[in-house]
PDB file of C-alpha atoms in Angstrom:
ATOM      1  CA  MET Z   1      16.905 -40.081  16.583  1.00  0.00           C
ATOM      2  CA  PHE Z   2      20.176 -40.795  18.414  1.00  0.00           C
ATOM      3  CA  CYS Z   3      21.712 -37.700  16.820  1.00  0.00           C
ATOM      4  CA  ASP Z   4      18.661 -35.540  17.466  1.00  0.00           C
ATOM      5  CA  LEU Z   5      18.635 -36.350  21.175  1.00  0.00           C
ATOM      6  CA  CYS Z   6      22.364 -35.634  21.412  1.00  0.00           C
ATOM      7  CA  GLY Z   7      21.885 -32.188  19.882  1.00  0.00           C
ATOM      8  CA  ILE Z   8      23.410 -33.075  16.524  1.00  0.00           C
ATOM      9  CA  GLU Z   9      21.971 -31.358  13.473  1.00  0.00           C
ATOM     10  CA  SER Z  10      20.072 -33.920  11.386  1.00  0.00           C
ATOM     11  CA  SER Z  11      20.741 -31.993   8.167  1.00  0.00           C
ATOM     12  CA  MET Z  12      24.433 -32.973   8.247  1.00  0.00           C
ATOM     13  CA  GLY Z  13      25.573 -35.885   6.124  1.00  0.00           C
ATOM     14  CA  ARG Z  14      25.804 -39.360   7.608  1.00  0.00           C
ATOM     15  CA  ASN Z  15      29.597 -39.295   8.078  1.00  0.00           C
ATOM     16  CA  LYS Z  16      29.479 -35.840   9.682  1.00  0.00           C
ATOM     17  CA  ARG Z  17      26.741 -36.975  12.074  1.00  0.00           C
ATOM     18  CA  THR Z  18      28.829 -40.007  13.035  1.00  0.00           C
ATOM     19  CA  GLU Z  19      31.847 -37.795  13.664  1.00  0.00           C
ATOM     20  CA  ALA Z  20      29.665 -35.519  15.791  1.00  0.00           C
ATOM     21  CA  LEU Z  21      28.435 -38.510  17.822  1.00  0.00           C
ATOM     22  CA  ILE Z  22      32.056 -39.315  18.643  1.00  0.00           C
ATOM     23  CA  LYS Z  23      32.351 -35.934  20.317  1.00  0.00           C
ATOM     24  CA  VAL Z  24      29.372 -36.567  22.614  1.00  0.00           C
ATOM     25  CA  LYS Z  25      30.962 -37.385  25.954  1.00  0.00           C
ATOM     26  CA  PRO Z  26      29.384 -38.281  29.286  1.00  0.00           C
ATOM     27  CA  LEU Z  27      28.814 -35.318  31.580  1.00  0.00           C
ATOM     28  CA  GLU Z  28      31.331 -34.912  34.388  1.00  0.00           C
ATOM     29  CA  ASN Z  29      28.514 -34.670  36.949  1.00  0.00           C
ATOM     30  CA  GLY Z  30      27.247 -38.125  35.911  1.00  0.00           C
ATOM     31  CA  HIS Z  31      23.865 -36.886  34.681  1.00  0.00           C
ATOM     32  CA  ALA Z  32      22.333 -38.364  31.543  1.00  0.00           C
ATOM     33  CA  TYR Z  33      21.462 -35.033  29.943  1.00  0.00           C
ATOM     34  CA  GLU Z  34      21.695 -31.301  30.343  1.00  0.00           C
ATOM     35  CA  MET Z  35      18.717 -28.972  30.126  1.00  0.00           C
ATOM     36  CA  HIS Z  36      18.813 -26.191  27.577  1.00  0.00           C
ATOM     37  CA  GLN Z  37      19.210 -22.743  29.112  1.00  0.00           C
ATOM     38  CA  GLY Z  38      15.922 -21.271  30.306  1.00  0.00           C
ATOM     39  CA  GLU Z  39      13.843 -24.414  29.699  1.00  0.00           C
ATOM     40  CA  GLU Z  40      12.120 -26.551  32.275  1.00  0.00           C
ATOM     41  CA  GLY Z  41      10.680 -30.014  31.909  1.00  0.00           C
ATOM     42  CA  ASP Z  42       9.733 -31.679  28.675  1.00  0.00           C
ATOM     43  CA  LYS Z  43       8.400 -29.674  25.762  1.00  0.00           C
ATOM     44  CA  GLN Z  44       5.994 -31.764  23.769  1.00  0.00           C
ATOM     45  CA  GLY Z  45       6.735 -31.918  20.066  1.00  0.00           C
ATOM     46  CA  GLU Z  46      10.345 -30.747  20.325  1.00  0.00           C
ATOM     47  CA  GLU Z  47      13.092 -33.304  19.637  1.00  0.00           C
ATOM     48  CA  GLY Z  48      15.104 -33.835  22.780  1.00  0.00           C
ATOM     49  CA  GLY Z  49      12.437 -32.197  24.942  1.00  0.00           C
ATOM     50  CA  GLY Z  50      14.760 -29.315  25.854  1.00  0.00           C
ATOM     51  CA  LYS Z  51      17.497 -31.791  26.752  1.00  0.00           C
ATOM     52  CA  THR Z  52      20.852 -32.601  25.234  1.00  0.00           C
ATOM     53  CA  TRP Z  53      21.687 -36.200  26.042  1.00  0.00           C
ATOM     54  CA  HIS Z  54      25.199 -37.410  26.851  1.00  0.00           C
ATOM     55  CA  PRO Z  55      25.302 -41.219  26.721  1.00  0.00           C
ATOM     56  CA  ASN Z  56      28.518 -43.107  27.335  1.00  0.00           C
ATOM     57  CA  TRP Z  57      29.062 -44.928  24.037  1.00  0.00           C
ATOM     58  CA  LEU Z  58      31.860 -47.005  25.519  1.00  0.00           C
ATOM     59  CA  GLY Z  59      29.885 -47.867  28.659  1.00  0.00           C
ATOM     60  CA  HIS Z  60      27.611 -50.860  29.200  1.00  0.00           C
ATOM     61  CA  VAL Z  61      24.195 -50.516  27.620  1.00  0.00           C
ATOM     62  CA  ASP Z  62      22.428 -51.119  30.964  1.00  0.00           C
ATOM     63  CA  LYS Z  63      24.361 -48.547  33.029  1.00  0.00           C
ATOM     64  CA  VAL Z  64      22.097 -45.827  34.434  1.00  0.00           C
ATOM     65  CA  VAL Z  65      22.920 -43.006  31.985  1.00  0.00           C
ATOM     66  CA  ASN Z  66      22.742 -45.262  28.937  1.00  0.00           C
ATOM     67  CA  ALA Z  67      19.580 -46.987  30.184  1.00  0.00           C
ATOM     68  CA  MET Z  68      17.869 -43.600  30.551  1.00  0.00           C
ATOM     69  CA  PHE Z  69      18.931 -42.582  27.027  1.00  0.00           C
ATOM     70  CA  ILE Z  70      17.761 -45.889  25.579  1.00  0.00           C
ATOM     71  CA  LYS Z  71      14.420 -45.625  27.405  1.00  0.00           C
ATOM     72  CA  GLU Z  72      13.921 -42.163  25.868  1.00  0.00           C
ATOM     73  CA  ILE Z  73      14.561 -43.607  22.394  1.00  0.00           C
ATOM     74  CA  ILE Z  74      12.271 -46.599  23.006  1.00  0.00           C
ATOM     75  CA  ASP Z  75       9.423 -44.430  24.291  1.00  0.00           C
ATOM     76  CA  ARG Z  76       9.696 -42.079  21.315  1.00  0.00           C
ATOM     77  CA  VAL Z  77       9.832 -44.893  18.744  1.00  0.00           C
ATOM     78  CA  TYR Z  78       6.865 -46.665  20.315  1.00  0.00           C
ATOM     79  CA  ASN Z  79       4.764 -43.503  20.707  1.00  0.00           C
ATOM     80  CA  ASN Z  80       5.580 -42.242  17.204  1.00  0.00           C
ATOM     81  CA  GLU Z  81       4.579 -45.574  15.678  1.00  0.00           C
ATOM     82  CA  LYS Z  82       1.436 -45.754  17.808  1.00  0.00           C
ATOM     83  CA  CYS Z  83       0.383 -42.262  16.641  1.00  0.00           C
ATOM     84  CA  ARG Z  84       1.028 -43.189  13.010  1.00  0.00           C
ATOM     85  CA  ARG Z  85      -1.131 -46.297  13.357  1.00  0.00           C
ATOM     86  CA  GLU Z  86      -3.953 -44.362  15.033  1.00  0.00           C
ATOM     87  CA  SER Z  87      -3.978 -41.603  12.415  1.00  0.00           C
ATOM     88  CA  PRO Z  88      -6.237 -42.182   9.420  1.00  0.00           C
ATOM     89  CA  ASN Z  89      -3.816 -40.205   7.208  1.00  0.00           C
ATOM     90  CA  LEU Z  90      -0.625 -42.044   8.149  1.00  0.00           C
ATOM     91  CA  LYS Z  91       0.627 -45.579   7.879  1.00  0.00           C
ATOM     92  CA  GLY Z  92       2.786 -47.341  10.440  1.00  0.00           C
ATOM     93  CA  GLU Z  93       6.422 -47.933   9.514  1.00  0.00           C
ATOM     94  CA  VAL Z  94       7.060 -50.942  11.774  1.00  0.00           C
ATOM     95  CA  PRO Z  95       5.738 -54.342  10.619  1.00  0.00           C
ATOM     96  CA  ASP Z  96       2.857 -55.595  12.798  1.00  0.00           C
ATOM     97  CA  GLU Z  97       4.833 -58.575  14.098  1.00  0.00           C
ATOM     98  CA  ASP Z  98       7.630 -56.256  15.283  1.00  0.00           C
ATOM     99  CA  PHE Z  99       5.430 -53.634  16.902  1.00  0.00           C
ATOM    100  CA  ASN Z 100       5.861 -54.715  20.475  1.00  0.00           C
ATOM    101  CA  MET Z 101       7.960 -53.270  23.247  1.00  0.00           C
ATOM    102  CA  GLN Z 102      10.376 -56.226  23.517  1.00  0.00           C
ATOM    103  CA  VAL Z 103      11.368 -56.019  19.846  1.00  0.00           C
ATOM    104  CA  ILE Z 104      11.801 -52.240  20.040  1.00  0.00           C
ATOM    105  CA  ILE Z 105      13.907 -52.571  23.215  1.00  0.00           C
ATOM    106  CA  GLN Z 106      16.182 -55.193  21.653  1.00  0.00           C
ATOM    107  CA  CYS Z 107      16.610 -53.276  18.390  1.00  0.00           C
ATOM    108  CA  THR Z 108      17.450 -50.062  20.249  1.00  0.00           C
ATOM    109  CA  LYS Z 109      19.981 -51.772  22.525  1.00  0.00           C
ATOM    110  CA  ASP Z 110      21.588 -53.549  19.562  1.00  0.00           C
ATOM    111  CA  TYR Z 111      21.853 -50.280  17.646  1.00  0.00           C
ATOM    112  CA  PHE Z 112      23.392 -48.542  20.667  1.00  0.00           C
ATOM    113  CA  CYS Z 113      25.973 -51.315  21.074  1.00  0.00           C
ATOM    114  CA  ASN Z 114      26.824 -51.246  17.367  1.00  0.00           C
ATOM    115  CA  ILE Z 115      27.642 -47.536  17.483  1.00  0.00           C
ATOM    116  CA  TYR Z 116      30.853 -48.385  19.337  1.00  0.00           C
ATOM    117  CA  ILE Z 117      32.463 -50.203  16.376  1.00  0.00           C
ATOM    118  CA  PRO Z 118      32.341 -47.355  13.816  1.00  0.00           C
ATOM    119  CA  LEU Z 119      33.173 -44.830  16.523  1.00  0.00           C
ATOM    120  CA  PHE Z 120      36.213 -46.881  17.481  1.00  0.00           C
ATOM    121  CA  PHE Z 121      37.500 -47.024  13.904  1.00  0.00           C
ATOM    122  CA  ILE Z 122      36.781 -43.377  13.120  1.00  0.00           C
ATOM    123  CA  CYS Z 123      38.639 -42.313  16.282  1.00  0.00           C
ATOM    124  CA  LEU Z 124      41.671 -44.523  15.709  1.00  0.00           C
ATOM    125  CA  TRP Z 125      41.916 -45.002  11.961  1.00  0.00           C
ATOM    126  CA  PRO Z 126      44.413 -42.590  10.353  1.00  0.00           C
ATOM    127  CA  LYS Z 127      42.799 -40.091   8.003  1.00  0.00           C
ATOM    128  CA  SER Z 128      44.193 -40.033   4.471  1.00  0.00           C
TER     129      SER Z 128
END
């Protein structure tokens, strides 16, 4: 979902997606995202809601831009899981004991913070 919200094609391989995440930089105007040309507001059912997010991977997880990005992820994870549980044809993917907002918040923040380490090594490690 991180890649989807940042406008990165999910069909790319894992390493290519990680390399693409490296290239996502914060916007110069300080905004958390940019709207796609000709779109207004959120479009239900479309990944990213017409937005391309630009978190600051090297910034603190609780800074405004990153907090907005993380909230978007948390809301989507929670709502997706809730819909799966309410649908008679689908099964939830999150264990019952972990399906609460605090667990989802902590997991999302931890994942965000852990992106820095591989990004750091991919940026600085010499390619063979």
